[in-house]
PDB file of C-alpha atoms and ligand atoms in Angstrom:
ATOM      1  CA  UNK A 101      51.048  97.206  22.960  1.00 51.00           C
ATOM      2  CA  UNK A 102      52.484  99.180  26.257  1.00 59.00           C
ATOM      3  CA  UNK A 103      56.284 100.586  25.007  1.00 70.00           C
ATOM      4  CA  UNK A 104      56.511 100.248  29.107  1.00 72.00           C
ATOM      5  CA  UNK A 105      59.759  98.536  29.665  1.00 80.00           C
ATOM      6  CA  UNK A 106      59.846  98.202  33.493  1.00 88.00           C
ATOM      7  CA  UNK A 107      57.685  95.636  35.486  1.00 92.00           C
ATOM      8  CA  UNK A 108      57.726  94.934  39.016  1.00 94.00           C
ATOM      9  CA  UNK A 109      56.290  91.821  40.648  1.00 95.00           C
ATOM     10  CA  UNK A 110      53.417  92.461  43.108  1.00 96.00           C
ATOM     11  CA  UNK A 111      52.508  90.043  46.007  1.00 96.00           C
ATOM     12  CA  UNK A 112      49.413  88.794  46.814  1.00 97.00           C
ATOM     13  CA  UNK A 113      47.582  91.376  49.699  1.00 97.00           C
ATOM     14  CA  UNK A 114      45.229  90.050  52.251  1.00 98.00           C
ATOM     15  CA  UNK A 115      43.360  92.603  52.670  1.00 98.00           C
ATOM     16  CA  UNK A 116      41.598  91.734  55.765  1.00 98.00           C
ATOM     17  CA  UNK A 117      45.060  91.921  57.523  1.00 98.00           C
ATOM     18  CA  UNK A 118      45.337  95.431  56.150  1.00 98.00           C
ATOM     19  CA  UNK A 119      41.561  95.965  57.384  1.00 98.00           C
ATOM     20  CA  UNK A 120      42.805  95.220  61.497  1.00 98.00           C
ATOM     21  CA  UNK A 121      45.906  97.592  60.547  1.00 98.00           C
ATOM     22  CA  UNK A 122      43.518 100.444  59.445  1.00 98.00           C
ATOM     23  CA  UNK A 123      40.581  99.368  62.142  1.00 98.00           C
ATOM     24  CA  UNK A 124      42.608  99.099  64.930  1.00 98.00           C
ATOM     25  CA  UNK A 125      44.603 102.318  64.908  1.00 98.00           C
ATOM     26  CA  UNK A 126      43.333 104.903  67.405  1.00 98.00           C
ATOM     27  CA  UNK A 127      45.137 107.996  68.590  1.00 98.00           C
ATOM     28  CA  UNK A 128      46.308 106.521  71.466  1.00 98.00           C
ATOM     29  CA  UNK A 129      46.026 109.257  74.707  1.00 98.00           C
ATOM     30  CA  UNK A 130      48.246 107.233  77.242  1.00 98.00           C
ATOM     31  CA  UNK A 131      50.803 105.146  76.732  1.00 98.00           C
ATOM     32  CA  UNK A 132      52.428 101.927  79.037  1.00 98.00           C
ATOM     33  CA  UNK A 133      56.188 101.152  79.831  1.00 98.00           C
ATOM     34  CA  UNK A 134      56.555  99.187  77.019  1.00 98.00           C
ATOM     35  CA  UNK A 135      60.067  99.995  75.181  1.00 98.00           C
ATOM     36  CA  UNK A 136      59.591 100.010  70.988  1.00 98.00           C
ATOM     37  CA  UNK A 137      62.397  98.154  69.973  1.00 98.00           C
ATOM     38  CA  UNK A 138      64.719  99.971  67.696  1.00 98.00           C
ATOM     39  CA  UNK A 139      64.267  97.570  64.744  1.00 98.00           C
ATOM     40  CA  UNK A 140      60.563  98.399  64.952  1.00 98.00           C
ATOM     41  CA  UNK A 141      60.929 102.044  64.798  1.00 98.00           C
ATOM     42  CA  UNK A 142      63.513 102.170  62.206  1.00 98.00           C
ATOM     43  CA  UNK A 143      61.890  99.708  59.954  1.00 99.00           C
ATOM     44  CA  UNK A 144      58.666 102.050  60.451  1.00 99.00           C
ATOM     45  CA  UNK A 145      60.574 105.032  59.373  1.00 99.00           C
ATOM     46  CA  UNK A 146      61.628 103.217  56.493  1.00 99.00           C
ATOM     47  CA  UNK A 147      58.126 102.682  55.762  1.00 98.00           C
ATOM     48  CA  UNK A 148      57.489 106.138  56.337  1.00 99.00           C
ATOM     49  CA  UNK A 149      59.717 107.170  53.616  1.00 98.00           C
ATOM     50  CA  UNK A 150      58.510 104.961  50.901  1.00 98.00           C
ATOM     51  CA  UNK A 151      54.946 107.011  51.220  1.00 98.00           C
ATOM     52  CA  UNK A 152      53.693 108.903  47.887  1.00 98.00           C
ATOM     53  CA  UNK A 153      54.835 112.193  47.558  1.00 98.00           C
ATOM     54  CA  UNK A 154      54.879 115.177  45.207  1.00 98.00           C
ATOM     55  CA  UNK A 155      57.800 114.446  42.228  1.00 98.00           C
ATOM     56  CA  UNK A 156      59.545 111.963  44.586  1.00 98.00           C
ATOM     57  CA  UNK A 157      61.003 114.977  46.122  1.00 98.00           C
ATOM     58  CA  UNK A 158      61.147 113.827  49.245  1.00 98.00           C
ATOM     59  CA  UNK A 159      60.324 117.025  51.091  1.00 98.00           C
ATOM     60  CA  UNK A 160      60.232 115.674  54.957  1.00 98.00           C
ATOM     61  CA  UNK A 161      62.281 114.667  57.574  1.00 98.00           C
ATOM     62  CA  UNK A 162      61.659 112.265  60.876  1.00 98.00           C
ATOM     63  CA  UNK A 163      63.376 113.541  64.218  1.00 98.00           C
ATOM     64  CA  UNK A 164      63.154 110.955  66.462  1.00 98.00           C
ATOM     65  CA  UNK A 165      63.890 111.997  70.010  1.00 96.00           C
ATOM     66  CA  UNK A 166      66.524 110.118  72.366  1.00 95.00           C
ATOM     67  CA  UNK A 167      67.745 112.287  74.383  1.00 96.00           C
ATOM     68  CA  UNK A 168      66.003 112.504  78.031  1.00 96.00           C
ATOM     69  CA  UNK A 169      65.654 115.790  78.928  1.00 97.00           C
ATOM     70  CA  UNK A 170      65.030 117.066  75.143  1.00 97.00           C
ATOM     71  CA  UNK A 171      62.000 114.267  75.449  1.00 97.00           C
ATOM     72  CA  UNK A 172      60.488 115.934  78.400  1.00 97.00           C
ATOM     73  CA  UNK A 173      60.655 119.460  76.979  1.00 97.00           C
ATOM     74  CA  UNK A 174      59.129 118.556  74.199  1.00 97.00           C
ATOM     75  CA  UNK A 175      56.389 117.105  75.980  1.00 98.00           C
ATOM     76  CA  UNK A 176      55.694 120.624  77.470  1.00 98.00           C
ATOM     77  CA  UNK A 177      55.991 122.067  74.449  1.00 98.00           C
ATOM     78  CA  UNK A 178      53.847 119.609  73.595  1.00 98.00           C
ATOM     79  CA  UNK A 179      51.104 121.153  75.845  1.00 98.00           C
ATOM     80  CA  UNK A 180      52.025 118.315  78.380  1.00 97.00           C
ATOM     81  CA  UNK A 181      49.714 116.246  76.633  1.00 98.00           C
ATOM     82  CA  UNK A 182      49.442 112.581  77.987  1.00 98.00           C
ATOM     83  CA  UNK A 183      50.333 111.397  74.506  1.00 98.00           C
ATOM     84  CA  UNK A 184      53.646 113.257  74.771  1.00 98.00           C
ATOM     85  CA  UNK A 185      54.224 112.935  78.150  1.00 98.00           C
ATOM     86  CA  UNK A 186      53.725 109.164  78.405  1.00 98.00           C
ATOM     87  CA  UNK A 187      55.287 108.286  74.588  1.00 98.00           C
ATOM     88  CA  UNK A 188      58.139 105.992  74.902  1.00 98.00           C
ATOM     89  CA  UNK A 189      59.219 107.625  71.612  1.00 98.00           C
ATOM     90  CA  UNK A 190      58.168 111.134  70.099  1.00 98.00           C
ATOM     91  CA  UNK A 191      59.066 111.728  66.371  1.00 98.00           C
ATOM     92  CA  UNK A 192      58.921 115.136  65.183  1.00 98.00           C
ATOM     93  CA  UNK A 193      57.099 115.230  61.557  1.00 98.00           C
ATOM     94  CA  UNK A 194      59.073 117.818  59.492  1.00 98.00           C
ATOM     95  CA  UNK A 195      58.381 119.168  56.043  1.00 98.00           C
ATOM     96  CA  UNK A 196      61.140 121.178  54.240  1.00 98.00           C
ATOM     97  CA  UNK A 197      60.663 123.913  51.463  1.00 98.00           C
ATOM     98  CA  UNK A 198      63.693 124.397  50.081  1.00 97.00           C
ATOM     99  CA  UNK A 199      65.055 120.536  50.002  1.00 98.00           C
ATOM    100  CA  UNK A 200      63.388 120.227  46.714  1.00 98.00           C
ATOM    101  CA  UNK A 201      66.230 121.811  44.672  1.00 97.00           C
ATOM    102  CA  UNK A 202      69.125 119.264  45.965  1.00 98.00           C
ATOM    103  CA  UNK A 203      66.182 116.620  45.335  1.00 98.00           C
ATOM    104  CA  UNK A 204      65.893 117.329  41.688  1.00 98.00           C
ATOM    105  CA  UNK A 205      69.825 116.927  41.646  1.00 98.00           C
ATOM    106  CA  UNK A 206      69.634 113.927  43.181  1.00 98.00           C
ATOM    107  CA  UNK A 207      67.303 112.326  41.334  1.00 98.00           C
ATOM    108  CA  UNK A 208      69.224 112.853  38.443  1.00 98.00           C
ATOM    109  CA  UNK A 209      71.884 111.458  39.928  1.00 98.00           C
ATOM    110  CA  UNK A 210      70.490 108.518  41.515  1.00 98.00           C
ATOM    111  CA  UNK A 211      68.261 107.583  38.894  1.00 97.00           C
ATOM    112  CA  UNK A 212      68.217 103.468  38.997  1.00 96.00           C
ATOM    113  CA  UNK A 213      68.596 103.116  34.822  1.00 94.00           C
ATOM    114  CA  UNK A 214      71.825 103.324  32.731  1.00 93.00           C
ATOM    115  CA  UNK A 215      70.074 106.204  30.931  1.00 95.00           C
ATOM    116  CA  UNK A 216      68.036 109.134  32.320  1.00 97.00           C
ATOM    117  CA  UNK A 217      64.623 109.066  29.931  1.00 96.00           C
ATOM    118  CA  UNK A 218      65.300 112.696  28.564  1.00 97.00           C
ATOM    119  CA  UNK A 219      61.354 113.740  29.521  1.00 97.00           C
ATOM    120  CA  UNK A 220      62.710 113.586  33.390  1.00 98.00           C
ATOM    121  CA  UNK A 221      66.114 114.912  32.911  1.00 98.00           C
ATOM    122  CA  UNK A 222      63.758 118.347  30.941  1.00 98.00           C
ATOM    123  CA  UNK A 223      61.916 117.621  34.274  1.00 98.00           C
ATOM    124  CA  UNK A 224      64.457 117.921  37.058  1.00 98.00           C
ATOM    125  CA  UNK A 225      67.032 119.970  35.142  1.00 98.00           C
ATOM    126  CA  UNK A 226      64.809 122.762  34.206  1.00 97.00           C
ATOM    127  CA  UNK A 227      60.703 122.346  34.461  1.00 97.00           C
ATOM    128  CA  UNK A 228      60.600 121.296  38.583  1.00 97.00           C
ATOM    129  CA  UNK A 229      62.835 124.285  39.542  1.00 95.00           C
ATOM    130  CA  UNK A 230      60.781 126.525  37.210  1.00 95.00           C
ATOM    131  CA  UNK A 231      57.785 125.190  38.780  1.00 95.00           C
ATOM    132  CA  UNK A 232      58.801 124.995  42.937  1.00 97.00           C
ATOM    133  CA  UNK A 233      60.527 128.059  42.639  1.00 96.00           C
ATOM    134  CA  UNK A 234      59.327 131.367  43.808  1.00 95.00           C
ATOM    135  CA  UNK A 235      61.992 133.687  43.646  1.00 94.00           C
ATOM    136  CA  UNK A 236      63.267 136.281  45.800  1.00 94.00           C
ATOM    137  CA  UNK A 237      59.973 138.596  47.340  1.00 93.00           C
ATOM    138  CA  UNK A 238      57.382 136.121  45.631  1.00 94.00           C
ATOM    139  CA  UNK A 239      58.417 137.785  42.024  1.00 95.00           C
ATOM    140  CA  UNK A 240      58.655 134.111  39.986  1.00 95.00           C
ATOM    141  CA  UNK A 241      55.375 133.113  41.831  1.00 95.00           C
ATOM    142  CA  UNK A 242      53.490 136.405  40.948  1.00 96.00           C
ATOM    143  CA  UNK A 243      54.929 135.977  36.895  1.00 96.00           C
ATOM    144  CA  UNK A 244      53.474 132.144  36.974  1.00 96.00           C
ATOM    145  CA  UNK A 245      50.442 133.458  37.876  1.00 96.00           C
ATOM    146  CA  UNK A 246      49.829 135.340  35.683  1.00 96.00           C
ATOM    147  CA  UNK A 247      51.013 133.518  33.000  1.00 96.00           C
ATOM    148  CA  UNK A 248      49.177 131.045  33.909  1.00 96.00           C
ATOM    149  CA  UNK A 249      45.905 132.955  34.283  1.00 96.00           C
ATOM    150  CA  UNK A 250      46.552 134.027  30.598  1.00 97.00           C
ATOM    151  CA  UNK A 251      47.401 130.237  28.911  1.00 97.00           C
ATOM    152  CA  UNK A 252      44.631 128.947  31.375  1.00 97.00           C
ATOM    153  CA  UNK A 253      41.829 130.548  29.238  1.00 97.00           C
ATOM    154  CA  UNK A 254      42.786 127.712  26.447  1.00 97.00           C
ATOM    155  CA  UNK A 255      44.011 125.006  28.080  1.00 97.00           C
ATOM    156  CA  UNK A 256      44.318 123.270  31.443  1.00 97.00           C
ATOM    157  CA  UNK A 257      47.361 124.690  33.423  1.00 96.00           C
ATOM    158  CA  UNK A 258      49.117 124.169  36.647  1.00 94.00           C
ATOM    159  CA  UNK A 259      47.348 126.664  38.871  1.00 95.00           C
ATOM    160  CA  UNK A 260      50.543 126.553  41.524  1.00 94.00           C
ATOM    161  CA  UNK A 261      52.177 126.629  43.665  1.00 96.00           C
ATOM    162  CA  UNK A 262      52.964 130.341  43.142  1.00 97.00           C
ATOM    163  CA  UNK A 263      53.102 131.195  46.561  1.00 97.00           C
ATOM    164  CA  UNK A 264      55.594 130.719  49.968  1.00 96.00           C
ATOM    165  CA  UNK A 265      51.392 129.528  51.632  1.00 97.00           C
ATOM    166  CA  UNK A 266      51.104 127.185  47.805  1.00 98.00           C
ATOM    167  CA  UNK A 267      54.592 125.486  48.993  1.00 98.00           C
ATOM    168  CA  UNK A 268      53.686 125.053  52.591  1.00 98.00           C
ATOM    169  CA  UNK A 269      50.181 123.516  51.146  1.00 98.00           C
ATOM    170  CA  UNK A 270      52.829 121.134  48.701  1.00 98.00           C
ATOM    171  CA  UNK A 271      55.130 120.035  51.521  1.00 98.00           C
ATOM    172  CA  UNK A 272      52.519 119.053  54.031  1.00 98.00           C
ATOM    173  CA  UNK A 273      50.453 116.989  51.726  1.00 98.00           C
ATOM    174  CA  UNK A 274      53.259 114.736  50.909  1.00 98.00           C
ATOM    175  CA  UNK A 275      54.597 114.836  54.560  1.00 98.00           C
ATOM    176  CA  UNK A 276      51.240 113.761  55.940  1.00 98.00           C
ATOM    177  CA  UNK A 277      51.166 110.794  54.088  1.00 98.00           C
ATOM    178  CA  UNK A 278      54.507 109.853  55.414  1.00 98.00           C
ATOM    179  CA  UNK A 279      52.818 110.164  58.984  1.00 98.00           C
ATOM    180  CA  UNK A 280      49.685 107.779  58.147  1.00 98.00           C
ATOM    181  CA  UNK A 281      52.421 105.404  56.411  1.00 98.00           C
ATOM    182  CA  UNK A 282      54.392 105.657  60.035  1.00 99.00           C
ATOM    183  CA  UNK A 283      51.152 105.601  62.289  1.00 99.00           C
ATOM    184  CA  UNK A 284      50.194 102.239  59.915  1.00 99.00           C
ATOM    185  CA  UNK A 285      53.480 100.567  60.232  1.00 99.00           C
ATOM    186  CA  UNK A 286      53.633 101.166  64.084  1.00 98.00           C
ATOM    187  CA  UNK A 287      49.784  99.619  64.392  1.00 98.00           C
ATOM    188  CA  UNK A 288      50.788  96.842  62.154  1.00 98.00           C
ATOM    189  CA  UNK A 289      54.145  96.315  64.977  1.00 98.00           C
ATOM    190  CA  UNK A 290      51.808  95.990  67.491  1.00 98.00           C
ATOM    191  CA  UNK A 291      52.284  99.673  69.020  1.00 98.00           C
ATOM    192  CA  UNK A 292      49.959 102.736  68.459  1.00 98.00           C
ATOM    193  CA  UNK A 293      50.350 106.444  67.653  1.00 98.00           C
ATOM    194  CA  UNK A 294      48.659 110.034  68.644  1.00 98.00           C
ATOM    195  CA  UNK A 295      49.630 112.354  65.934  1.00 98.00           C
ATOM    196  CA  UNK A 296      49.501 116.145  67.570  1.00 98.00           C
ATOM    197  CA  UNK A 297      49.387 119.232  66.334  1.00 98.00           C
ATOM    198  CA  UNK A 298      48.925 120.510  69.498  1.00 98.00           C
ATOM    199  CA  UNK A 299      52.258 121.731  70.539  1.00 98.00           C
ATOM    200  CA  UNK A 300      54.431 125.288  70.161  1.00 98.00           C
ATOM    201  CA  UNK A 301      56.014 125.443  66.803  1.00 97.00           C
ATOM    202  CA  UNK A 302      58.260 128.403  68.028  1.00 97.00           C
ATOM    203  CA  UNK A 303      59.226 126.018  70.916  1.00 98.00           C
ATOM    204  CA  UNK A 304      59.428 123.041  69.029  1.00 98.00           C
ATOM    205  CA  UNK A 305      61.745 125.048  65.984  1.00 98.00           C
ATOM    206  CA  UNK A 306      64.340 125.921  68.261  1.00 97.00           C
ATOM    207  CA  UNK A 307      64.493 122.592  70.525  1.00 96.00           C
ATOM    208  CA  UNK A 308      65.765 120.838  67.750  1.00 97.00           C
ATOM    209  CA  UNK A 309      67.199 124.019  66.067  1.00 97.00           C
ATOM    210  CA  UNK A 310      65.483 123.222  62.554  1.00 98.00           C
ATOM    211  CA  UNK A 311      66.405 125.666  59.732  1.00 98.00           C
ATOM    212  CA  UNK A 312      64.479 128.690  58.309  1.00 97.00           C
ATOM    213  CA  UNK A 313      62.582 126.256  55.719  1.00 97.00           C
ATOM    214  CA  UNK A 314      61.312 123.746  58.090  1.00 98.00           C
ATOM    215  CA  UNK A 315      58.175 123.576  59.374  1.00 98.00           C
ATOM    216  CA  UNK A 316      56.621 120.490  62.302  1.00 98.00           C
ATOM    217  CA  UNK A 317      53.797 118.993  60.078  1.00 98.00           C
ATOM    218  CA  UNK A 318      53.004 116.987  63.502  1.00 98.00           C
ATOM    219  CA  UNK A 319      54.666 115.169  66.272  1.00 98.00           C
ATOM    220  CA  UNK A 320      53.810 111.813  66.583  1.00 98.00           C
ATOM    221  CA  UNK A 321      53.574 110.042  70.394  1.00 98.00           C
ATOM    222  CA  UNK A 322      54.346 106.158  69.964  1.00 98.00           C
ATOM    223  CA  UNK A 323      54.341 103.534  72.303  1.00 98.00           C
ATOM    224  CA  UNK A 324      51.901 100.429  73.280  1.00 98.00           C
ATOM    225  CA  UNK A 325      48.390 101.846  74.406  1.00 98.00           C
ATOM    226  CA  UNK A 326      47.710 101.574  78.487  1.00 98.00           C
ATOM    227  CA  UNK A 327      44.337  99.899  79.048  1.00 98.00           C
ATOM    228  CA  UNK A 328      43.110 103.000  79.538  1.00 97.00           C
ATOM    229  CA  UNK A 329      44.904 104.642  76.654  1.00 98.00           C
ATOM    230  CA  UNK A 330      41.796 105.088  74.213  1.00 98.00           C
ATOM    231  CA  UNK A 331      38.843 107.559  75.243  1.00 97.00           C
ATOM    232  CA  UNK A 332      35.980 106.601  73.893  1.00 98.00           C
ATOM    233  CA  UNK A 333      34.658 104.618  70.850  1.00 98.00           C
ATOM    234  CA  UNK A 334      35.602 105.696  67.261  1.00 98.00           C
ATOM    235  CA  UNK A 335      33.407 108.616  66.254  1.00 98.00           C
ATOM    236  CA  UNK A 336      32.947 108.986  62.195  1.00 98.00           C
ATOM    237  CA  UNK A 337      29.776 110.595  60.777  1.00 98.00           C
ATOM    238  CA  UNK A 338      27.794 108.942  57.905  1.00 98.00           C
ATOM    239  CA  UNK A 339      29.767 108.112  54.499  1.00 98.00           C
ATOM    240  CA  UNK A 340      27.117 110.026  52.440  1.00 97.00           C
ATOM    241  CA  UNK A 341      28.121 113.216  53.729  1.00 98.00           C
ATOM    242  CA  UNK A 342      31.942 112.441  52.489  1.00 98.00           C
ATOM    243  CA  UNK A 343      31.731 110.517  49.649  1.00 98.00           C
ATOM    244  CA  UNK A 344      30.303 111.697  46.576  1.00 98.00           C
ATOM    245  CA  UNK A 345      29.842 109.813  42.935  1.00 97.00           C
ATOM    246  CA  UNK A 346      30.003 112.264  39.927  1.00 97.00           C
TER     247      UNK A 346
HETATM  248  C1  FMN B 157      46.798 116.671  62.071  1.00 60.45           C
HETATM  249  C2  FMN B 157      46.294 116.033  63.327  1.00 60.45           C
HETATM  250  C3  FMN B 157      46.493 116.665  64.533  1.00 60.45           C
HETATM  251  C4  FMN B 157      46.067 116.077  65.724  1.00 60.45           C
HETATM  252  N1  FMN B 157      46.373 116.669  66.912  1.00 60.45           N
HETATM  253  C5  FMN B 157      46.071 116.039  68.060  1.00 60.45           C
HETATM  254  C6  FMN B 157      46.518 116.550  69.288  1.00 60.45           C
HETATM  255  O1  FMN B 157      47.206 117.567  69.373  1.00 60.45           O
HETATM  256  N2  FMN B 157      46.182 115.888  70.412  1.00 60.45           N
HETATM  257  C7  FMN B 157      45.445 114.729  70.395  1.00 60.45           C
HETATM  258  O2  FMN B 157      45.186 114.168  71.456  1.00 60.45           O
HETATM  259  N3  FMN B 157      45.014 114.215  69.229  1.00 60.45           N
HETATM  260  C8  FMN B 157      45.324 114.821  68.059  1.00 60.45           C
HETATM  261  N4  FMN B 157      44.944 114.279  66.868  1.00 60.45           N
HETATM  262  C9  FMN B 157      44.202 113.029  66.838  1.00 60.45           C
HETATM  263  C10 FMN B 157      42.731 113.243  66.467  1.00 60.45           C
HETATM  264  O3  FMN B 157      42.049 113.866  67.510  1.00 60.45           O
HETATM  265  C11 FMN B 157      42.144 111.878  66.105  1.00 60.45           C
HETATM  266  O4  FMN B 157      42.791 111.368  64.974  1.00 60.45           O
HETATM  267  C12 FMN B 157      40.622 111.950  65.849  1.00 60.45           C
HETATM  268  O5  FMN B 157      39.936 112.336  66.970  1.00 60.45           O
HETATM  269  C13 FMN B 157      40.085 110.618  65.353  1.00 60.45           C
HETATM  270  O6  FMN B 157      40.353 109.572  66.268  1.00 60.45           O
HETATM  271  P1  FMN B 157      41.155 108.272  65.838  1.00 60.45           P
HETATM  272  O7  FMN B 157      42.519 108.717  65.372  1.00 60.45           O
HETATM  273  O8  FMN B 157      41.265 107.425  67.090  1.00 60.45           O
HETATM  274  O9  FMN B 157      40.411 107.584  64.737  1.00 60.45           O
HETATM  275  C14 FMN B 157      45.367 114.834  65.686  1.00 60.45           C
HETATM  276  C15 FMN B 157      45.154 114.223  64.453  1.00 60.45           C
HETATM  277  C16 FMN B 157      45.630 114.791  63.292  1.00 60.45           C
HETATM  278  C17 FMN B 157      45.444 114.070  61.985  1.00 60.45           C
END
């Protein structure tokens, strides 16, 4: 017998409505007049945010960009790439390195029981800002390591993050699901998406003056696809070469 205490209800999926969502998303290259209204963006954000992601700490942020003449210099620093240039909305992906410590706080804080289980308050209050933390010049990170190259002979150990590249690796994971859970929720609106990396971070960093532990995962074009908005047909190579059984 489960000592799980905590059920949610689940509803019933039809899955081949999730199939057109999936099918029918395409970076879109050019975009029409259509306005997105703000209830559909915001409720896609909202989807964004409920995406998986590493020890719900929340490590990204969504810009979304009104203002008119920050929207056209971002779509040069965008490369002036139709999908910038013709988005009626352009939301700048961001993942954040150092968030993770308030995080832990705060889910503490906001846990939704009367009681915090004591395995996540050992968790939050002491193991995830052993773990996420580096220190000053890499030192924590370079101790882990080794310690964990040591304890890793016996048993399995966490093999990182033990490095400022490990926690860029961390945050972009989780933020990139938070993109596909945008890019879904926008297809399943009736709009489309181009996610881009191609753009100038150094540009793009000071345009909306993000701090020294932010980083653009990807900025995302949105609007409602021009007839001529896709390029070609969808191009995937065989399944066997991807998807192995062991
Ligand atoms: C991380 C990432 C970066 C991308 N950057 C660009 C980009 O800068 N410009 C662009 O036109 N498409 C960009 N794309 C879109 C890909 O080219 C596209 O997803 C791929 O060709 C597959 O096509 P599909 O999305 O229509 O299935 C990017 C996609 C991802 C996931």
């Amino acid at each position: 017998m489960s000592k799980q205490r905590y059920h949610e209800a689940v509803p019933d999926i039809d899955v081949e409505e999730f199939r057109k969502v999936v099918m029918s998303r395409r970076s879109v290259r050019r975009f029409d007049d259509t306005p997105i209204p703000d209830a559909v963006l915001q409720d896609c954000l909202d989807m964004a945010l409920l995406a998986p992601n590493s020890s719900n700490l929340q490590p990204w942020e969504f810009h979304v960009i009104k203002t008119p003449a920050l929207k056209k210099e971002l779509a040069v620093a965008c490369l002036n790439q139709n999908a910038a240039r013709t988005a009626q909305e352009l939301v700048i992906i961001v993942a954040r390195l150092e968030t993770w410590k308030e995080h832990c706080d705060m889910m503490l804080d906001n846990w939704p029981e009367e009681t915090v289980p004591k395995v996540v308050q050992s968790y939050y209050g002491r193991l995830a800002k052993i773990y996420y933390n580096q220190g000053p010049l890499n030192i924590l990170g370079i101790g882990k390591r080794a310690l964990a190259a040591v304890t890793g002979l016996k048993r399995a150990v966490p093999r990182g993050p033990f490095t400022h590249a490990d926690m860029k690796v961390w945050a972009a994971k989780t933020v990139a699901l938070g993109a596909e859970n945008f890019m879904l929720a926008m297809r399943a609106h009736g709009f489309d998406t181009c996610p881009m990396e191609g753009f100038d971070a150094r540009r793009v960093n000071r345009m909306l003056k993000l701090p020294p532990d932010a980083f653009v995962v990807m900025v995302v074009g949105c609007g409602k696809r021009a007839p001529d908005g896709v390029y070609h047909p969808r191009i995937r190579f065989d399944r066997e070469r991807f998807i192995k059984t062991h």
